[in-house]
Coordinates of C-alpha atoms in Angstrom, one line a residue:
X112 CA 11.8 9.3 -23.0
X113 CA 9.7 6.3 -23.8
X114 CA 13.1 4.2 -23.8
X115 CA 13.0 4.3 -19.9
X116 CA 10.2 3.3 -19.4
X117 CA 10.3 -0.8 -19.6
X118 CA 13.3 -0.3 -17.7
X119 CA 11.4 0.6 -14.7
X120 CA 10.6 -3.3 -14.6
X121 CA 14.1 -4.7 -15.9
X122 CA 16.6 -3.1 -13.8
X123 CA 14.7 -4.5 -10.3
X124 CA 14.5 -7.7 -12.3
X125 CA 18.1 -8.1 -13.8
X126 CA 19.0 -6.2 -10.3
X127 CA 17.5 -9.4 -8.5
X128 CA 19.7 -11.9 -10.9
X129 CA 22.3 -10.2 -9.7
X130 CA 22.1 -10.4 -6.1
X131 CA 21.1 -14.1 -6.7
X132 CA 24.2 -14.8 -8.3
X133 CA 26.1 -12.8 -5.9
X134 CA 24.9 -14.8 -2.8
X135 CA 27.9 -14.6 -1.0
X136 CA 28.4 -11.2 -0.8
X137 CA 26.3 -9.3 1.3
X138 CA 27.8 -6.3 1.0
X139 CA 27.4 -6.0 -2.8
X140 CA 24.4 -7.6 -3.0
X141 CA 22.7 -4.4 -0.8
X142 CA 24.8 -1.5 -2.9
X143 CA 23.0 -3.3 -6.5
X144 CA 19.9 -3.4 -3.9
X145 CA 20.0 0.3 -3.0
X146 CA 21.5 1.8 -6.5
X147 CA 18.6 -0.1 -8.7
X148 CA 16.0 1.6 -6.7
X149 CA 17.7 4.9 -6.5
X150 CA 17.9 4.3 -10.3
X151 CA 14.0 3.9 -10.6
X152 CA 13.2 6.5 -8.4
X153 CA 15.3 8.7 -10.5
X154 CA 13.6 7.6 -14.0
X155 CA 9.8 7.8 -12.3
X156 CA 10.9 11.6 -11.1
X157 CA 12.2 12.2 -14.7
X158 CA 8.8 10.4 -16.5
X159 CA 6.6 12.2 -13.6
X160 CA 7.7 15.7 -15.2
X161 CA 7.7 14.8 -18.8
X162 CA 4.4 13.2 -18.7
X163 CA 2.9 16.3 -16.3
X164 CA 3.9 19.0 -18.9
X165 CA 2.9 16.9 -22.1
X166 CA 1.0 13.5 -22.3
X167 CA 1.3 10.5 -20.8
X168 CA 3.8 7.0 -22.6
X169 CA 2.5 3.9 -24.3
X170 CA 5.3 1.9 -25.3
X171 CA 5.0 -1.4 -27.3
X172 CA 7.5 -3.7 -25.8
X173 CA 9.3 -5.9 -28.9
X174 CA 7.7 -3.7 -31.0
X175 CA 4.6 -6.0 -31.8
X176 CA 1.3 -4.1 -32.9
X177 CA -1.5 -3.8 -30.1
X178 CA -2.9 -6.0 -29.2
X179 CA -0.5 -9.0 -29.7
X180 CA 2.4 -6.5 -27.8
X181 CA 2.5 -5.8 -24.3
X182 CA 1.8 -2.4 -23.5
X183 CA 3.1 -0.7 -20.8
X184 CA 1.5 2.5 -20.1
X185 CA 2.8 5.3 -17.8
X186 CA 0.5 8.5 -17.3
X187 CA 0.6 11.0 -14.2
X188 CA -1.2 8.4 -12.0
X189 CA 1.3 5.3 -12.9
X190 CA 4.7 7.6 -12.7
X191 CA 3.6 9.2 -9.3
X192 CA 3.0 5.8 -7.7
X193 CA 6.2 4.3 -9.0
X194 CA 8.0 7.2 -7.3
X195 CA 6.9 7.2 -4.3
X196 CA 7.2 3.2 -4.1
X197 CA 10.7 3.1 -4.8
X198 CA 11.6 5.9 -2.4
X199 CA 9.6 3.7 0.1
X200 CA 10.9 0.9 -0.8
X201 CA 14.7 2.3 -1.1
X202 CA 14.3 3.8 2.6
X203 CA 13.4 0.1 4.6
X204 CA 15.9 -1.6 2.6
X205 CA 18.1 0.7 4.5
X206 CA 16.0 -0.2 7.9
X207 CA 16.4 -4.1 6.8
X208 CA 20.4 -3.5 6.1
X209 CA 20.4 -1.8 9.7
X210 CA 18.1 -4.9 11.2
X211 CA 21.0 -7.5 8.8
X212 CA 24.2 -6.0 10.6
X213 CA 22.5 -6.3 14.0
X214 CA 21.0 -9.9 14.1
X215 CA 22.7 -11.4 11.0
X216 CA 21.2 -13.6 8.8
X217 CA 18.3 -15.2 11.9
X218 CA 15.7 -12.2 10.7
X219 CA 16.2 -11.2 7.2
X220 CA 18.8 -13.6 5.5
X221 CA 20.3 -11.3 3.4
X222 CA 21.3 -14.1 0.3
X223 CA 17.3 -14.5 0.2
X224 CA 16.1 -11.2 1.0
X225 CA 18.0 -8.9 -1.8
X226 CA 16.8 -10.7 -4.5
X227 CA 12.8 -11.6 -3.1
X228 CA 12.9 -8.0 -2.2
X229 CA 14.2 -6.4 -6.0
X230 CA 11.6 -9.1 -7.7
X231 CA 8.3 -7.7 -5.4
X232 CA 9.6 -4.3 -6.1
X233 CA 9.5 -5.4 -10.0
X234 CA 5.8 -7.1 -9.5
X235 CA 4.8 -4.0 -7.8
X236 CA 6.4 -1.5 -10.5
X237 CA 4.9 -3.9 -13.9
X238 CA 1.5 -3.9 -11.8
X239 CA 1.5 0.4 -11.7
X240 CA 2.2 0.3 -15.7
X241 CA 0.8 -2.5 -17.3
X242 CA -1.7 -1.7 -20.2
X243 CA -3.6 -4.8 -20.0
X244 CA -5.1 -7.1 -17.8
X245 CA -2.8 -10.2 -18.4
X246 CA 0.6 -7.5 -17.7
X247 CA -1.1 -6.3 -14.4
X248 CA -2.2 -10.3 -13.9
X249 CA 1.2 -11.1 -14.3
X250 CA 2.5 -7.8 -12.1
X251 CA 0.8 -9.2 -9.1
X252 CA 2.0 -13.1 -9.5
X253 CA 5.3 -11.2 -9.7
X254 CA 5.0 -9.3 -6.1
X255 CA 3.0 -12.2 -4.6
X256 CA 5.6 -14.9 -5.4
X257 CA 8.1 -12.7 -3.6
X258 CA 5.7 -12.1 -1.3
X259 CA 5.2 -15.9 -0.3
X260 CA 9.2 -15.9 0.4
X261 CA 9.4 -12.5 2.5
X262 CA 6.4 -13.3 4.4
X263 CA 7.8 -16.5 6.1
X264 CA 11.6 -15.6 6.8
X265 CA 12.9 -16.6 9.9
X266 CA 10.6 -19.9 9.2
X267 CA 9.1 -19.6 12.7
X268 CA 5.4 -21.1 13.7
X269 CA 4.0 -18.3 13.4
X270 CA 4.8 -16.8 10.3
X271 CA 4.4 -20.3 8.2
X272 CA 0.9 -20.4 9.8
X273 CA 0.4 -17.1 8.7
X274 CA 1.8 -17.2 5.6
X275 CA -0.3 -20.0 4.8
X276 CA -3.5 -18.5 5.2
X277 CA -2.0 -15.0 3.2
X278 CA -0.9 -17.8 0.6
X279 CA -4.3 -19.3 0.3
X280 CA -6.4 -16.2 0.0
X281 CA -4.1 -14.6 -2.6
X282 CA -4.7 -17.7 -4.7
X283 CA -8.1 -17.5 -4.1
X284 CA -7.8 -13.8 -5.4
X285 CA -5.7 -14.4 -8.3
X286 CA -8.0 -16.9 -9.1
X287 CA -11.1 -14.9 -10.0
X288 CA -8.6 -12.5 -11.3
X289 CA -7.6 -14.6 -14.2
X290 CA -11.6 -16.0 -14.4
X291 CA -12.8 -12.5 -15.3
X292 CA -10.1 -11.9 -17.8
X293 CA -10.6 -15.0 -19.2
X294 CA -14.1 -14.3 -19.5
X295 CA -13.5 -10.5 -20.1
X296 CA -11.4 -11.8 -23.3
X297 CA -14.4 -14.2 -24.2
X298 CA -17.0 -10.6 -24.1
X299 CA -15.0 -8.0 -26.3
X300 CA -11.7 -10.4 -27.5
X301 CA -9.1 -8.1 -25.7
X302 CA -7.6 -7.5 -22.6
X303 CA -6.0 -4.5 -23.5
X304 CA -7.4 -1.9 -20.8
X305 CA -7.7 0.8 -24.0
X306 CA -10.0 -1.9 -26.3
X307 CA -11.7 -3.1 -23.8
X308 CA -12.7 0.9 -22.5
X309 CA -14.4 1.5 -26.0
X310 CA -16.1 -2.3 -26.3
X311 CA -17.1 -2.9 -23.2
X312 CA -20.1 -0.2 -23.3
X313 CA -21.2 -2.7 -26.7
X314 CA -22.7 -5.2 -24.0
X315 CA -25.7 -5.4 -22.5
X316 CA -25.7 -3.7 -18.9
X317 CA -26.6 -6.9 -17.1
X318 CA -22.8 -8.8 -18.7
X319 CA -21.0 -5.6 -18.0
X320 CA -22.3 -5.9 -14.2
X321 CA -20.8 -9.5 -13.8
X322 CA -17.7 -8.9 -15.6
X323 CA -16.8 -5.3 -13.3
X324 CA -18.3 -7.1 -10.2
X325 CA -15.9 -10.0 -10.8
X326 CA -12.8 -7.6 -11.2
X327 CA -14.2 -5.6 -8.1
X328 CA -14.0 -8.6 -5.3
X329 CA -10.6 -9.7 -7.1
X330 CA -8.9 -6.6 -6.6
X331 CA -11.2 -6.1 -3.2
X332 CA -9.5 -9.1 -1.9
X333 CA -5.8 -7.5 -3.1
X334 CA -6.8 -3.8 -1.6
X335 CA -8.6 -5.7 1.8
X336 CA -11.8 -4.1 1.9
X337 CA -14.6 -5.7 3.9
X338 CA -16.0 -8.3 4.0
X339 CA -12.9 -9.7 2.3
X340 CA -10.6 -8.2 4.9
X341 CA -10.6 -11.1 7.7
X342 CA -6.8 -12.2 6.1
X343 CA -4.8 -8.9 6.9
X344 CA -4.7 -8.5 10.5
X345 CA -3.2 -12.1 11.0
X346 CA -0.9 -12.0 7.9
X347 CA 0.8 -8.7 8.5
X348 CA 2.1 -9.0 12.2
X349 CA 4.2 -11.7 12.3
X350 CA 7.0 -11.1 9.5
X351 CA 9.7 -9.1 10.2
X352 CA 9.3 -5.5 9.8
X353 CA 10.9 -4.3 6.9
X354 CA 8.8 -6.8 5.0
X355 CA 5.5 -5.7 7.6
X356 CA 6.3 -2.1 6.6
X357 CA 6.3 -2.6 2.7
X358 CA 3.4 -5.0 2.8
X359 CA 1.3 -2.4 4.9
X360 CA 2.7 0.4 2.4
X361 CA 2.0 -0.8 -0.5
X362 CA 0.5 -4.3 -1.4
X363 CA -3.3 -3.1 -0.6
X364 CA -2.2 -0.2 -3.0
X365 CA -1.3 -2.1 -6.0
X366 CA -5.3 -3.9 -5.3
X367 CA -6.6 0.2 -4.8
X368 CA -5.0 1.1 -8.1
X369 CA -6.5 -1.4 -9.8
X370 CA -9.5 -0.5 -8.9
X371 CA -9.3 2.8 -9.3
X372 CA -8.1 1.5 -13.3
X373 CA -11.6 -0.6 -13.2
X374 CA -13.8 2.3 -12.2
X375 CA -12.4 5.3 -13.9
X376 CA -11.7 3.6 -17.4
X377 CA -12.8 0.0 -18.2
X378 CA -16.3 0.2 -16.4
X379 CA -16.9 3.9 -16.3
X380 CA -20.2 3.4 -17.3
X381 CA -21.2 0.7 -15.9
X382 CA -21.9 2.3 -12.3
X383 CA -21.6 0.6 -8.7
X384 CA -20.5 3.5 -6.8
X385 CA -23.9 3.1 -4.3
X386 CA -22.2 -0.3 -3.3
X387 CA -18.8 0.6 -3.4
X388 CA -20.2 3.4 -0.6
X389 CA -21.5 1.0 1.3
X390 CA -18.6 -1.6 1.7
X391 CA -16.3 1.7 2.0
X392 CA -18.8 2.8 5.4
X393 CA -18.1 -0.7 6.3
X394 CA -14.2 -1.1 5.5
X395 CA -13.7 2.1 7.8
X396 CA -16.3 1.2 11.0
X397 CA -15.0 -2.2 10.8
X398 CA -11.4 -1.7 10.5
X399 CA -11.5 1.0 13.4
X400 CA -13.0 -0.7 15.6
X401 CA -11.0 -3.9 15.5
X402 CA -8.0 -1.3 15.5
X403 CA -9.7 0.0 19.0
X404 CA -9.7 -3.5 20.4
X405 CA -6.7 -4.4 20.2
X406 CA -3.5 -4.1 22.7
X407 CA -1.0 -4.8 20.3
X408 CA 1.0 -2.2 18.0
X409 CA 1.4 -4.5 14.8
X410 CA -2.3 -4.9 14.7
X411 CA -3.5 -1.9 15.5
X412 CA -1.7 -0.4 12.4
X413 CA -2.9 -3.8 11.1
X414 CA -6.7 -2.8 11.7
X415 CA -6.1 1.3 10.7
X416 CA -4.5 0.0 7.4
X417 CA -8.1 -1.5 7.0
X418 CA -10.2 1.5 7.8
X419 CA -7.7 3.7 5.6
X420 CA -8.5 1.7 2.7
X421 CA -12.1 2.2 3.4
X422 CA -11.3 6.3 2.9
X423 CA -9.7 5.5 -1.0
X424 CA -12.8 3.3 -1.6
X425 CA -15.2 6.0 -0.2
X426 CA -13.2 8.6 -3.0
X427 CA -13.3 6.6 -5.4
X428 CA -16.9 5.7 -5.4
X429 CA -17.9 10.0 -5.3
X430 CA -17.0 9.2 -9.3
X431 CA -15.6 13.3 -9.4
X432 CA -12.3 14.5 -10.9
X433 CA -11.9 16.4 -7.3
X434 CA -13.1 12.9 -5.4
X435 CA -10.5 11.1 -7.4
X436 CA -7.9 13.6 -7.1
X437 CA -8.2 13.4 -3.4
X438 CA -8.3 9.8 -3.2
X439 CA -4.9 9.8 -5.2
X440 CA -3.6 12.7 -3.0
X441 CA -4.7 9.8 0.2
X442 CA -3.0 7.4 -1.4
X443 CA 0.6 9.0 -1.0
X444 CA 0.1 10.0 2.0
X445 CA -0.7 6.9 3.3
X446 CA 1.2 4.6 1.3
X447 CA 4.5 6.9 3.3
X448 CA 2.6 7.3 6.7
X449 CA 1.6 3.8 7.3
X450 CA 4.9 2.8 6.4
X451 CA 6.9 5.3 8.5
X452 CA 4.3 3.6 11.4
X453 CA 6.1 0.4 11.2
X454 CA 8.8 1.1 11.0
X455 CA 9.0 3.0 14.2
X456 CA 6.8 0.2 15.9
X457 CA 9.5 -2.4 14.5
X458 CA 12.1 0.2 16.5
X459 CA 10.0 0.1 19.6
X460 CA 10.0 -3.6 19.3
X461 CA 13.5 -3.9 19.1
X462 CA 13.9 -1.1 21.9
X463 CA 11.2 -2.6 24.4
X464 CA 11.5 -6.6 23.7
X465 CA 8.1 -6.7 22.6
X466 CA 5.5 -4.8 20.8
X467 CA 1.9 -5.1 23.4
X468 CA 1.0 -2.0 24.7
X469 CA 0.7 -4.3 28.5
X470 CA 4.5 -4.8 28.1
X471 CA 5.8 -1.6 26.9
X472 CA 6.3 1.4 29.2
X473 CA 8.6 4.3 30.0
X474 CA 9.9 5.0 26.7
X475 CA 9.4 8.7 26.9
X476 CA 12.9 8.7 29.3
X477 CA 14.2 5.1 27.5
X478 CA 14.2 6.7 24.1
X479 CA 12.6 10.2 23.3
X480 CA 13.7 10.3 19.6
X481 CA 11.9 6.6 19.1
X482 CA 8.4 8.8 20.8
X483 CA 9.0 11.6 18.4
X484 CA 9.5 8.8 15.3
X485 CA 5.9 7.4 16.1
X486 CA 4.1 10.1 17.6
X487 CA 4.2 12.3 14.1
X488 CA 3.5 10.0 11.7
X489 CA 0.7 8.6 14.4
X490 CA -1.4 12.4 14.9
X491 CA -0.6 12.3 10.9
X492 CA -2.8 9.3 10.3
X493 CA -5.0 10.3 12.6
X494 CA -6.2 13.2 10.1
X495 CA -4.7 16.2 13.0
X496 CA -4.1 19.1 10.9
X497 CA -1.8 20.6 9.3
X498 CA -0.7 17.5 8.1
X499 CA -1.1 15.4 5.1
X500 CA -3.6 13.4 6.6
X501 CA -6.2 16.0 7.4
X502 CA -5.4 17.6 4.0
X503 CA -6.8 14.6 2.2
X504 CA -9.6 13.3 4.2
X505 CA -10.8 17.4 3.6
X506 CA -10.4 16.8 0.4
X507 CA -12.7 13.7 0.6
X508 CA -15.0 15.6 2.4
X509 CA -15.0 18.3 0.2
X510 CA -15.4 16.1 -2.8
X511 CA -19.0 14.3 -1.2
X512 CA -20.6 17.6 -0.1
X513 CA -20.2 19.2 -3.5
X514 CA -22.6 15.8 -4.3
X515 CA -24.2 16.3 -1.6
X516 CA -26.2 13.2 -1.1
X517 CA -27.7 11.9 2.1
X518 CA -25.2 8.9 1.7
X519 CA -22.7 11.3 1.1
X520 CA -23.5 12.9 4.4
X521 CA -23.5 9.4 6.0
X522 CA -20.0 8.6 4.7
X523 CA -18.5 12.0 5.6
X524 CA -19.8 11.1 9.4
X525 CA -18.3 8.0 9.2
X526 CA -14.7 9.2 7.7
X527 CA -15.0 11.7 10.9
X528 CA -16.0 9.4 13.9
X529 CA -13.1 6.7 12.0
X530 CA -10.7 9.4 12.1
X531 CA -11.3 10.3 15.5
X532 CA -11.5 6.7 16.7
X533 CA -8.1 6.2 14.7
X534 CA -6.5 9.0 16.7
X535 CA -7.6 7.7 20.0
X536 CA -6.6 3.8 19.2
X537 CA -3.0 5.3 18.2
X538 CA -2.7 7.8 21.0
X539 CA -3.7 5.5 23.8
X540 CA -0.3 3.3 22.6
X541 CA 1.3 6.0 22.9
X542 CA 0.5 7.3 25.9
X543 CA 0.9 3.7 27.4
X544 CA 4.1 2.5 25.7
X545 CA 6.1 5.7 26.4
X546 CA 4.4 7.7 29.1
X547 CA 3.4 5.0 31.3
X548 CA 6.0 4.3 34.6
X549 CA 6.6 1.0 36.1
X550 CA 4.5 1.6 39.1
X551 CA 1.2 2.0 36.8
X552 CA 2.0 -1.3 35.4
X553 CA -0.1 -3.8 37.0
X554 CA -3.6 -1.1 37.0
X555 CA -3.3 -0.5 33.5
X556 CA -3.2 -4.0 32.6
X557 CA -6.0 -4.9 34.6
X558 CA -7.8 -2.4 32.8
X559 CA -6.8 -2.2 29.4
X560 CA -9.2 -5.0 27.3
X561 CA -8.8 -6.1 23.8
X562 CA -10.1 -8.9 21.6
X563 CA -7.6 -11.2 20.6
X564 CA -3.4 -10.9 20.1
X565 CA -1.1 -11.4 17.5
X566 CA 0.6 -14.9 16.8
X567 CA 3.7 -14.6 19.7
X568 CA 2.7 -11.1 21.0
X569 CA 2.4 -12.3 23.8
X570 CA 6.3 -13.5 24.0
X571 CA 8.6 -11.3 25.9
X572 CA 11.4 -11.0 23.7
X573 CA 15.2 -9.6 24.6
X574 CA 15.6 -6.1 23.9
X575 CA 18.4 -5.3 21.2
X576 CA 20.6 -2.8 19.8
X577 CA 18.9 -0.2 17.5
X578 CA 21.8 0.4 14.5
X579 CA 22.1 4.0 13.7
X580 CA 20.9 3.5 10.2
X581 CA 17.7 2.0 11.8
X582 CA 16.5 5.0 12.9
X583 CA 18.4 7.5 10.0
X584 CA 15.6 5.5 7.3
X585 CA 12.6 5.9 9.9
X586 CA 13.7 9.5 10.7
X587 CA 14.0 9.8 6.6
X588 CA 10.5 8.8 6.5
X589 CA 9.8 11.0 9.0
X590 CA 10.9 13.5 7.0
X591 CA 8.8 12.7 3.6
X592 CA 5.4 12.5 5.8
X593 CA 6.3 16.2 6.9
X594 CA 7.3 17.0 3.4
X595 CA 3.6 15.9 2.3
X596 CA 2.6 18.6 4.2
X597 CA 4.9 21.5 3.1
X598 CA 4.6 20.4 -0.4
X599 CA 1.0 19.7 0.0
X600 CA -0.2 22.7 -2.5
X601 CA 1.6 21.5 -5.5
X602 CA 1.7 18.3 -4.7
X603 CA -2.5 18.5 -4.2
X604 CA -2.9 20.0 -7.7
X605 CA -1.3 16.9 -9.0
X606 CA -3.1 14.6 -7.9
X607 CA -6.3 16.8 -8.6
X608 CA -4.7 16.8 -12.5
X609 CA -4.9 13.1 -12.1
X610 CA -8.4 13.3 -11.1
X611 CA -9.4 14.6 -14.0
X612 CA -7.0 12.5 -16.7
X613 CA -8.5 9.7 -15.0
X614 CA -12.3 10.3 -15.7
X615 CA -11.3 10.8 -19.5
X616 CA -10.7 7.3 -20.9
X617 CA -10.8 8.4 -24.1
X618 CA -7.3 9.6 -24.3
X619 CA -6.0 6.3 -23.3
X620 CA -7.4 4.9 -26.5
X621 CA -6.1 7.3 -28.7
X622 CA -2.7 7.1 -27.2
X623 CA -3.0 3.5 -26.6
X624 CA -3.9 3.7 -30.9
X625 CA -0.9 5.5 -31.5
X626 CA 1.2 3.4 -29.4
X627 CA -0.1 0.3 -32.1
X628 CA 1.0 2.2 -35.1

């Protein structure tokens, strides 16, 4: 079984030589597109079980000893993400083939999208099982590279302005990244996450601190919690929405699971969870209430992907298997819902000629399948139970009473009134984008206020056709936010499994040792 493994990385890679080569040919280019990440899915499902019922895979690649040999490392927490990536992934680039046949090549040029898109899929894939710090350096140079290309297609003002600024702060980021490993390497002389887990607790508390705080506002930056989340909001709006809905999926995810790597193994006892509780109060407060202030759709997912982060933060500072398993359980569910989100607001925006909730009215009779495609996944994020999204943040809540600290107490306030405030920023778009006639038109936009708008929202745009396979992959993902919920018992006491594998470093190194013989 170790054999698949590494080729979770080469097939999206030798799958994006492929559709390079085959510029010309649009229609092959998006079956290799489609079959490589059926492909992965299909290997992560088959690695997920293997490494659930035994242990987890460290695999050597070129067979050099540890720690000369890149290691790539796939345990419950790795093979779960890669899944449900690639079956994110795999469903918009059906919503960007859809969005291709409609507009042709003016949104998503399909000779530069396949292959951009297969080589951030392989970024994001390495990043999820790399065994050391230069392999997950390199995994996000990977995804950001293709990142830079998908962010500014269509090469309009407002995504190159955009894309700048996402440019410049993911430099910044990688960066102080590749500072702290250098100086991580210069401390214990590894940057193999297993080594540096057993030497790292040989330093004197005070290096330990600057090294884990270093990798902290790197990653922070990647996973946009505040103060270092001013970029998102701006960045995220303006590219076309396949790329908006993989972005918002799962690029702050990659910078959550490193973190979540950085707390539970290489710094586990060097502790900061009182200041990761604080920026994670912060990250949901802020990001809700700029979510609240807005009037327009793309950034008021834009703002609720902030505050969301601020919930995975807040688990992963509780430092519990049960706070850990809930934060993973999070994860999922909103690495799908958020997605599923844009992907019905890029449908509304197609539907409607424009995505501000001033613009946008009478949906409800336009299209009531498009108000049934956002208004799940929206009560879902808005923690509404049964679904998955009140299932996690009671986990969360669960997790910090059994603590029971007054800044537990605090945070579990916070995670309510965010949650609340989450529901109401969502609900009020809906309630004005699809319930609203023409006649209440000029009142509401009197009396609707927000703070600022998106780069062109303001542009009234001509509606356009919605292909059928447009709404087949949001409905899809429609379908895999309920299945969180039906599934939510087994699927809960997996991630809880993962809880507790993560707070025992010490089988890493003994795997990561056999692995190197």
């Amino acid at each position: 079984m170790s054999t698949l493994v590494p080729l979770i990385v080469a097939l999206p890679l030798l799958g994006a030589a492929i559709t390079l080569v085959f510029g010309r040919s649009p229609r092959l280019q998006m079956l290799v597109s489609a079959g490589t990440l059926a492909s992965v899915s299909v290997i992560a499902a088959i690695l997920l079980v293997v490494v659930d019922a035994d242990k987890p895979f460290a695999v050597s690649v070129g067979g050099w000893p540890m720690p000369f040999g890149i290691v790539l490392y796939v345990d419950r927490f790795a093979a779960l993400l890669v899944l449900i990536s690639s079956i994110v992934l795999l469903a918009v680039l059906l919503f960007s083939i859809g969005q291709g046949a409609a507009d042709g090549v003016e949104e998503t040029p399909i000779s530069i999208f396949n292959p951009s898109y297969l080589i951030l899929a392989a970024g994001i894939f390495n990043a999820f099982i790399a065994g050391d710090l230069f392999n997950l350096y390199v995994g996000f140079e990977i995804l950001l590279v293709a990142s830079y290309v998908l962010i500014t297609l269509g090469s309009t003002e407002s995504r190159i302005r955009t894309g700048s600024v996402y440019i410049v702060v993911s430099l910044v980021s990688s960066i102080l990244f590749l500072a702290a490993i250098a100086m991580i390497y210069g401390a214990v002389g590894t940057v193999n996450m297993a080594q540096i887990a057993e030497r790292v607790a040989q330093l004197p508390q005070e290096t330990q601190l600057v090294l884990h705080l270093m990798l902290v506002i790197a990653f922070g930056i990647k996973a946009a919690i505040f103060p270092v989340s001013f970029w998102l909001p701006d960045s995220y709006p303006t590219a076309p929405a396949p790329v908006t809905a993989v972005f918002a999926g799962l690029l702050t995810k990659v910078g959550v699971y490193a973190l979540i790597r950085t707390e539970t193994q290489l710094f586990a006892q060097n502790s900061i969870d009182t200041l990761l509780l604080i920026v994670a109060l912060a990250t949901m407060i802020v990001g809700v209430l700029g979510a609240v202030a807005q009037a327009e759709l793309k950034r008021i997912l834009s703002f609720t992907l902030v505050s969301h982060v601020g919930y995975m933060i807040f688990g992963l500072a509780i430092a519990t298997p049960a706070g850990v398993g809930a934060t993973v359980y999070y994860i999922v569910h909103h690495i799908v819902v958020q997605t599923t989100l844009f992907l019905a607001v890029g449908l509304i925006e197609r539907k409607a000629g424009s995505t501000s909730i001033l613009r946008v009215k009478g949906l409800m009779k336009a299209a009531p399948l498009l108000a049934v495609l956002y208004f799940v996944p929206a009560i879902n994020l808005g923690g509404l139970p049964p679904f998955s999204g009140f299932i996690g943040k009671m986990g969360l809540f669960e997790a910090a009473a059994q603590v029971g600290t007054p800044l537990m107490i605090v945070l579990i306030g916070g995670g309510i009134l965010t949650s609340l405030l989450t529901l109401y920023a969502l609900m009020r778009a809906w309630n004005l984008a699809f319930w609203r006639e023409e006649d209440d038109a000029a009142e509401i936009e009197g009396r609707v206020g927000y703070l600022g708008n998106a780069p062109a929202a303001d542009e009234q745009q001509e509606t356009r056709r919605i292909p059928a396979i447009m709404t087949i992959a949001t409905g899809g993902m429609v379908a895999v936010t309920l299945a969180l919920t039906v599934f939510a018992g087994p699927l809960y006491a997996l991630c809880d499994r993962i809880g507790h594998g993560l707070l025992q470093p010490v089988n890493l190194v003994q795997l990561e040792s056999e692995a190197d013989g």
